[in-house]
Amino acid sequence: MVWSPEAYAAHAAFVPALAAEVVALLAPRPGERILDLGCGDGALSARLAAGGADVVGLEPDPAMARAARARGLRVVEADAQQMAFGAEFDAVFSNAALHWMPDQQAVAAGVFRALRPGGRYVGECGGFLNIAAIRTAIRAVLAAAGHDPDAAPVQVFQTAGEFVARHEAAGFIDVEATLHQRVTPLPTGIRGWLAAFRAGFLDAAGVGPDAGEALVGRIEELLRPVLTDPQGQWFADYVRLRWQARKPH
Ligand code: BEZ
C-alpha cells in the first residue's frame, strides 16, 4: 500500500482530531518514552510530544514517515508486525492503525517486548462491524466491475473479547477493551474518505485513479441514502475498539 499524506491531511484530519478520549486514557506524562505504533503523518505523535513526552513514531509507509519527520519527530520506518524493540518504552500508544495489521499476535508480542516492566499499552482502532456499510458498498461495486474485492489486504476488526484473549495470552495483565459506535462526520464526503484511504481498497484491488472515478461515483450513489442526513452531510459508520493493558512488573 502506498499512502498519500496530502490526501490524508485534506480528507482525514478528523482521525487525529477525534482522538482526545484515547489520549486522555493514555495520560502521557512529561519525560515518558512513548512509542506511537502506526503514527502515520505524526499529527497525534506531535500532540503527545508537545506535552513533554519523548515520542518515537513507528510507521511503515515512507511518505507518511517523511511527513511525520517533517514535524520534527523521530520515526522508525518499520512494520509493527516485525518490530524489534526491547523493553525500552514506558507506554505504547496506537490510534487508527491496528486494523491494518493482519498478524495481531505478532503485534501483541512485539508491543509486550517493547514495554518496560509495568509499562502500559493504550489505543484505539476500528473494531467489529467497523465501516460495515462502506465496506459492503466497495465490495459490491468492485465485484460488479470484475475486480476481486478480496485482493485488498486483510483488515482486522476485532471484538473486545478477541482483543482481551489475545493480549492476555501474550502476557499482558489488566487488559480492558470496549467497542464504541462512533458515527463520524466526513468533512469532504465519502469521495474524500475514499481519496484518503484508496490505497487499502481501490489501489489494492488494481483500480487506479482514472479507472477509479466511475467506481467512486457508484460507491457514492450506493451509500448516499444510507450515510447522509437530510441536509446532505456525510457520515462514516465507524466502530472503535478502545483498549488499555499493562506489562507486569
Ligand atoms: C478506520 O477505522 O479508521 C479505518 C478502517 C479502514 C479504512 C479506513 C479507516
mmCIF file of C-alpha atoms and ligand atoms in Angstrom:
data_model
loop_
_atom_site.group_PDB
_atom_site.id
_atom_site.type_symbol
_atom_site.label_atom_id
_atom_site.label_comp_id
_atom_site.label_asym_id
_atom_site.label_seq_id
_atom_site.Cartn_x
_atom_site.Cartn_y
_atom_site.Cartn_z
ATOM 1 C CA MET A 1 0.000 0.000 0.000
ATOM 2 C CA VAL A 2 1.209 3.488 -0.806
ATOM 3 C CA TRP A 3 -0.364 6.308 1.187
ATOM 4 C CA SER A 4 -0.735 9.977 0.348
ATOM 5 C CA PRO A 5 -0.019 12.336 3.262
ATOM 6 C CA GLU A 6 -1.598 15.160 1.245
ATOM 7 C CA ALA A 7 -4.901 13.277 0.722
ATOM 8 C CA TYR A 8 -4.857 12.189 4.363
ATOM 9 C CA ALA A 9 -4.399 15.783 5.578
ATOM 10 C CA ALA A 10 -7.130 17.067 3.237
ATOM 11 C CA HIS A 11 -9.757 14.383 3.934
ATOM 12 C CA ALA A 12 -8.919 12.533 7.141
ATOM 13 C CA ALA A 13 -7.676 15.169 9.586
ATOM 14 C CA PHE A 14 -10.654 14.149 11.744
ATOM 15 C CA VAL A 15 -8.813 10.913 12.612
ATOM 16 C CA PRO A 16 -6.244 12.512 14.962
ATOM 17 C CA ALA A 17 -8.710 15.278 15.867
ATOM 18 C CA LEU A 18 -11.152 12.730 17.350
ATOM 19 C CA ALA A 19 -8.525 11.015 19.497
ATOM 20 C CA ALA A 20 -8.936 13.169 22.617
ATOM 21 C CA GLU A 21 -10.523 10.378 24.681
ATOM 22 C CA VAL A 22 -7.893 7.777 23.908
ATOM 23 C CA VAL A 23 -5.116 10.314 24.546
ATOM 24 C CA ALA A 24 -6.774 11.074 27.899
ATOM 25 C CA LEU A 25 -6.774 7.336 28.639
ATOM 26 C CA LEU A 26 -3.046 7.222 27.864
ATOM 27 C CA ALA A 27 -2.482 10.270 30.114
ATOM 28 C CA PRO A 28 1.065 10.894 28.825
ATOM 29 C CA ARG A 29 3.476 12.419 31.334
ATOM 30 C CA PRO A 30 6.420 14.698 30.545
ATOM 31 C CA GLY A 31 9.625 12.735 30.057
ATOM 32 C CA GLU A 32 7.954 9.383 29.428
ATOM 33 C CA ARG A 33 9.224 7.388 26.467
ATOM 34 C CA ILE A 34 6.241 6.588 24.274
ATOM 35 C CA LEU A 35 6.107 4.533 21.071
ATOM 36 C CA ASP A 36 3.333 5.599 18.677
ATOM 37 C CA LEU A 37 2.520 2.477 16.704
ATOM 38 C CA GLY A 38 1.457 3.329 13.145
ATOM 39 C CA CYS A 39 1.995 7.054 13.627
ATOM 40 C CA GLY A 40 1.006 7.994 10.057
ATOM 41 C CA ASP A 41 1.788 11.635 9.347
ATOM 42 C CA GLY A 42 2.606 12.197 13.016
ATOM 43 C CA ALA A 43 -0.220 14.617 13.832
ATOM 44 C CA LEU A 44 -1.047 12.786 17.055
ATOM 45 C CA SER A 45 2.563 11.942 17.965
ATOM 46 C CA ALA A 46 3.299 15.661 17.762
ATOM 47 C CA ARG A 47 0.487 16.307 20.254
ATOM 48 C CA LEU A 48 1.971 13.766 22.668
ATOM 49 C CA ALA A 49 5.428 15.292 22.215
ATOM 50 C CA ALA A 50 4.059 18.812 22.798
ATOM 51 C CA GLY A 51 3.036 17.653 26.285
ATOM 52 C CA GLY A 52 6.656 16.781 27.078
ATOM 53 C CA ALA A 53 6.746 13.046 26.267
ATOM 54 C CA ASP A 54 9.720 11.614 24.420
ATOM 55 C CA VAL A 55 7.902 10.127 21.433
ATOM 56 C CA VAL A 56 9.136 7.686 18.801
ATOM 57 C CA GLY A 57 6.850 7.034 15.842
ATOM 58 C CA LEU A 58 6.712 3.693 14.075
ATOM 59 C CA GLU A 59 5.439 3.880 10.500
ATOM 60 C CA PRO A 60 5.956 1.513 7.550
ATOM 61 C CA ASP A 61 4.882 3.887 4.770
ATOM 62 C CA PRO A 62 7.837 6.008 3.558
ATOM 63 C CA ALA A 63 5.756 9.041 2.522
ATOM 64 C CA MET A 64 3.873 9.090 5.831
ATOM 65 C CA ALA A 65 7.129 8.624 7.764
ATOM 66 C CA ARG A 66 8.618 11.594 5.852
ATOM 67 C CA ALA A 67 5.584 13.726 6.733
ATOM 68 C CA ALA A 68 5.975 12.790 10.403
ATOM 69 C CA ARG A 69 9.707 13.607 10.357
ATOM 70 C CA ALA A 70 8.862 16.974 8.815
ATOM 71 C CA ARG A 71 7.098 17.732 12.132
ATOM 72 C CA GLY A 72 10.419 17.172 13.901
ATOM 73 C CA LEU A 73 9.515 13.693 15.148
ATOM 74 C CA ARG A 74 11.801 10.681 15.436
ATOM 75 C CA VAL A 75 10.332 7.952 13.243
ATOM 76 C CA VAL A 76 11.402 4.349 12.796
ATOM 77 C CA GLU A 77 10.314 3.133 9.376
ATOM 78 C CA ALA A 78 9.172 -0.418 10.078
ATOM 79 C CA ASP A 79 6.203 -2.745 10.216
ATOM 80 C CA ALA A 80 4.697 -3.152 13.697
ATOM 81 C CA GLN A 81 4.252 -6.871 12.945
ATOM 82 C CA GLN A 82 8.046 -7.210 12.827
ATOM 83 C CA MET A 83 9.314 -4.657 15.313
ATOM 84 C CA ALA A 84 12.395 -5.412 17.338
ATOM 85 C CA PHE A 85 12.341 -3.011 20.293
ATOM 86 C CA GLY A 86 13.325 -4.427 23.660
ATOM 87 C CA ALA A 87 11.862 -3.219 26.995
ATOM 88 C CA GLU A 88 12.535 0.470 26.356
ATOM 89 C CA PHE A 89 9.160 2.261 26.430
ATOM 90 C CA ASP A 90 7.006 3.444 29.331
ATOM 91 C CA ALA A 91 3.965 3.263 27.090
ATOM 92 C CA VAL A 92 2.962 2.080 23.644
ATOM 93 C CA PHE A 93 0.137 4.044 22.047
ATOM 94 C CA SER A 94 -1.740 3.476 18.805
ATOM 95 C CA ASN A 95 -4.609 5.208 17.024
ATOM 96 C CA ALA A 96 -6.409 4.041 13.862
ATOM 97 C CA ALA A 97 -3.618 1.698 12.823
ATOM 98 C CA LEU A 98 -4.015 -1.771 14.319
ATOM 99 C CA HIS A 99 -6.801 -2.789 11.916
ATOM 100 C CA TRP A 100 -4.260 -2.667 9.051
ATOM 101 C CA MET A 101 -2.172 -5.429 10.674
ATOM 102 C CA PRO A 102 -3.308 -8.986 9.856
ATOM 103 C CA ASP A 103 -0.819 -10.641 12.232
ATOM 104 C CA GLN A 104 -2.268 -9.384 15.512
ATOM 105 C CA GLN A 105 -0.391 -11.990 17.503
ATOM 106 C CA ALA A 106 2.940 -10.671 16.240
ATOM 107 C CA VAL A 107 1.911 -7.103 17.106
ATOM 108 C CA ALA A 108 0.874 -8.088 20.637
ATOM 109 C CA ALA A 109 4.151 -9.955 21.180
ATOM 110 C CA GLY A 110 6.189 -7.034 19.785
ATOM 111 C CA VAL A 111 4.413 -4.467 21.985
ATOM 112 C CA PHE A 112 4.938 -6.686 25.033
ATOM 113 C CA ARG A 113 8.682 -6.901 24.303
ATOM 114 C CA ALA A 114 8.916 -3.135 23.648
ATOM 115 C CA LEU A 115 7.448 -2.169 27.040
ATOM 116 C CA ARG A 116 9.395 -1.779 30.250
ATOM 117 C CA PRO A 117 8.035 -3.863 33.161
ATOM 118 C CA GLY A 118 4.891 -2.081 34.385
ATOM 119 C CA GLY A 119 4.546 -0.238 31.062
ATOM 120 C CA ARG A 120 1.119 0.389 29.567
ATOM 121 C CA TYR A 121 -0.437 -0.219 26.173
ATOM 122 C CA VAL A 122 -3.305 2.101 25.218
ATOM 123 C CA GLY A 123 -5.020 2.603 21.916
ATOM 124 C CA GLU A 124 -7.956 2.648 19.596
ATOM 125 C CA CYS A 125 -8.654 1.243 16.139
ATOM 126 C CA GLY A 126 -11.528 0.006 14.028
ATOM 127 C CA GLY A 127 -13.485 -2.698 15.846
ATOM 128 C CA PHE A 128 -16.026 -5.386 14.989
ATOM 129 C CA LEU A 129 -18.516 -4.145 12.320
ATOM 130 C CA ASN A 130 -16.433 -1.021 11.659
ATOM 131 C CA ILE A 131 -17.442 0.753 8.410
ATOM 132 C CA ALA A 132 -19.690 -2.205 7.550
ATOM 133 C CA ALA A 133 -21.816 -0.214 5.110
ATOM 134 C CA ILE A 134 -18.780 1.369 3.417
ATOM 135 C CA ARG A 135 -17.013 -1.965 3.054
ATOM 136 C CA THR A 136 -20.131 -3.636 1.670
ATOM 137 C CA ALA A 137 -20.612 -0.923 -0.949
ATOM 138 C CA ILE A 138 -16.945 -1.034 -2.020
ATOM 139 C CA ARG A 139 -17.043 -4.830 -2.285
ATOM 140 C CA ALA A 140 -20.267 -4.785 -4.309
ATOM 141 C CA VAL A 141 -19.016 -2.157 -6.761
ATOM 142 C CA LEU A 142 -15.607 -3.813 -7.199
ATOM 143 C CA ALA A 143 -17.183 -7.232 -7.812
ATOM 144 C CA ALA A 144 -19.745 -5.832 -10.276
ATOM 145 C CA ALA A 145 -16.882 -4.239 -12.247
ATOM 146 C CA GLY A 146 -14.991 -7.554 -12.414
ATOM 147 C CA HIS A 147 -12.416 -6.783 -9.685
ATOM 148 C CA ASP A 148 -11.602 -9.126 -6.834
ATOM 149 C CA PRO A 149 -12.807 -7.476 -3.597
ATOM 150 C CA ASP A 150 -10.574 -9.852 -1.637
ATOM 151 C CA ALA A 151 -7.421 -8.617 -3.401
ATOM 152 C CA ALA A 152 -7.156 -5.824 -0.827
ATOM 153 C CA PRO A 153 -5.013 -6.524 2.242
ATOM 154 C CA VAL A 154 -6.950 -8.099 5.086
ATOM 155 C CA GLN A 155 -8.240 -5.599 7.629
ATOM 156 C CA VAL A 156 -8.830 -6.884 11.143
ATOM 157 C CA PHE A 157 -11.879 -5.623 13.023
ATOM 158 C CA GLN A 158 -11.814 -7.492 16.319
ATOM 159 C CA THR A 159 -14.401 -7.908 19.028
ATOM 160 C CA ALA A 160 -13.424 -6.744 22.516
ATOM 161 C CA GLY A 161 -13.341 -10.380 23.647
ATOM 162 C CA GLU A 162 -10.897 -11.381 20.921
ATOM 163 C CA PHE A 163 -8.618 -8.473 21.819
ATOM 164 C CA VAL A 164 -8.633 -9.310 25.523
ATOM 165 C CA ALA A 165 -7.987 -13.027 24.954
ATOM 166 C CA ARG A 166 -5.121 -12.382 22.535
ATOM 167 C CA HIS A 167 -3.390 -9.889 24.834
ATOM 168 C CA GLU A 168 -3.800 -11.957 27.978
ATOM 169 C CA ALA A 169 -2.258 -14.872 26.054
ATOM 170 C CA ALA A 170 0.649 -12.557 25.111
ATOM 171 C CA GLY A 171 1.326 -11.890 28.817
ATOM 172 C CA PHE A 172 -0.469 -8.580 29.430
ATOM 173 C CA ILE A 173 -2.433 -8.005 32.632
ATOM 174 C CA ASP A 174 -5.352 -5.684 33.458
ATOM 175 C CA VAL A 175 -6.486 -5.932 29.839
ATOM 176 C CA GLU A 176 -9.671 -3.962 29.177
ATOM 177 C CA ALA A 177 -11.264 -3.461 25.775
ATOM 178 C CA THR A 178 -14.575 -1.933 24.727
ATOM 179 C CA LEU A 179 -16.378 -1.228 21.460
ATOM 180 C CA HIS A 180 -17.844 2.235 20.810
ATOM 181 C CA GLN A 181 -20.127 3.116 17.950
ATOM 182 C CA ARG A 182 -18.893 6.484 16.630
ATOM 183 C CA VAL A 183 -20.901 7.868 13.751
ATOM 184 C CA THR A 184 -18.330 10.259 12.305
ATOM 185 C CA PRO A 185 -18.998 13.307 10.109
ATOM 186 C CA LEU A 186 -16.949 13.224 6.901
ATOM 187 C CA PRO A 187 -15.977 16.823 6.094
ATOM 188 C CA THR A 188 -15.329 16.024 2.408
ATOM 189 C CA GLY A 189 -17.905 13.279 1.998
ATOM 190 C CA ILE A 190 -17.385 9.667 1.029
ATOM 191 C CA ARG A 191 -15.363 10.827 -2.002
ATOM 192 C CA GLY A 192 -12.833 12.490 0.273
ATOM 193 C CA TRP A 193 -12.759 9.441 2.531
ATOM 194 C CA LEU A 194 -12.095 7.195 -0.476
ATOM 195 C CA ALA A 195 -9.343 9.552 -1.657
ATOM 196 C CA ALA A 196 -7.622 9.319 1.737
ATOM 197 C CA PHE A 197 -7.979 5.542 2.088
ATOM 198 C CA ARG A 198 -7.956 4.374 -1.529
ATOM 199 C CA ALA A 199 -4.628 2.573 -1.001
ATOM 200 C CA GLY A 200 -6.348 -0.013 1.181
ATOM 201 C CA PHE A 201 -9.365 -0.539 -1.053
ATOM 202 C CA LEU A 202 -9.143 0.618 -4.687
ATOM 203 C CA ASP A 203 -5.379 0.627 -5.368
ATOM 204 C CA ALA A 204 -5.148 -2.729 -3.625
ATOM 205 C CA ALA A 205 -7.775 -4.160 -5.992
ATOM 206 C CA GLY A 206 -5.838 -2.869 -9.006
ATOM 207 C CA VAL A 207 -8.088 0.155 -9.623
ATOM 208 C CA GLY A 208 -6.014 3.235 -10.480
ATOM 209 C CA PRO A 209 -7.202 6.845 -10.073
ATOM 210 C CA ASP A 210 -8.550 7.156 -13.656
ATOM 211 C CA ALA A 211 -10.476 3.868 -13.766
ATOM 212 C CA GLY A 212 -11.475 4.550 -10.188
ATOM 213 C CA GLU A 213 -13.517 7.680 -10.927
ATOM 214 C CA ALA A 214 -16.539 5.766 -12.266
ATOM 215 C CA LEU A 215 -16.364 3.252 -9.427
ATOM 216 C CA VAL A 216 -16.126 6.006 -6.811
ATOM 217 C CA GLY A 217 -19.289 7.527 -8.310
ATOM 218 C CA ARG A 218 -21.105 4.195 -7.970
ATOM 219 C CA ILE A 219 -19.952 3.705 -4.387
ATOM 220 C CA GLU A 220 -21.102 7.241 -3.581
ATOM 221 C CA GLU A 221 -24.562 6.648 -5.060
ATOM 222 C CA LEU A 222 -24.970 3.314 -3.228
ATOM 223 C CA LEU A 223 -24.071 4.900 0.097
ATOM 224 C CA ARG A 224 -25.805 8.279 -0.235
ATOM 225 C CA PRO A 225 -29.216 7.051 1.014
ATOM 226 C CA VAL A 226 -27.579 5.289 3.972
ATOM 227 C CA LEU A 227 -24.774 7.590 5.158
ATOM 228 C CA THR A 228 -26.119 11.112 4.618
ATOM 229 C CA ASP A 229 -28.519 13.099 6.787
ATOM 230 C CA PRO A 230 -31.425 15.182 5.393
ATOM 231 C CA GLN A 231 -29.049 18.139 4.949
ATOM 232 C CA GLY A 232 -26.719 16.034 2.792
ATOM 233 C CA GLN A 233 -23.936 15.759 5.397
ATOM 234 C CA TRP A 234 -21.945 12.532 5.035
ATOM 235 C CA PHE A 235 -21.127 10.250 7.980
ATOM 236 C CA ALA A 236 -18.994 7.121 8.326
ATOM 237 C CA ASP A 237 -20.273 4.153 10.315
ATOM 238 C CA TYR A 238 -17.183 3.850 12.487
ATOM 239 C CA VAL A 239 -16.983 1.435 15.420
ATOM 240 C CA ARG A 240 -13.916 1.960 17.617
ATOM 241 C CA LEU A 241 -12.182 -0.687 19.675
ATOM 242 C CA ARG A 242 -10.513 1.049 22.628
ATOM 243 C CA TRP A 243 -8.141 -0.750 24.976
ATOM 244 C CA GLN A 244 -5.710 -0.479 27.835
ATOM 245 C CA ALA A 245 -3.372 -3.169 29.185
ATOM 246 C CA ARG A 246 -0.207 -3.452 31.252
ATOM 247 C CA LYS A 247 3.005 -5.457 31.182
ATOM 248 C CA PRO A 248 3.561 -6.995 34.635
ATOM 249 C CA HIS A 249 6.459 -5.801 36.841
HETATM 250 C C1 BEZ B 1 -10.645 3.208 10.498
HETATM 251 O O1 BEZ B 1 -11.427 2.572 11.178
HETATM 252 O O2 BEZ B 1 -10.020 4.168 10.959
HETATM 253 C C2 BEZ B 1 -10.448 2.793 9.078
HETATM 254 C C3 BEZ B 1 -10.514 1.466 8.755
HETATM 255 C C4 BEZ B 1 -10.299 1.074 7.453
HETATM 256 C C5 BEZ B 1 -10.068 2.017 6.484
HETATM 257 C C6 BEZ B 1 -10.025 3.338 6.814
HETATM 258 C C7 BEZ B 1 -10.211 3.757 8.114
#
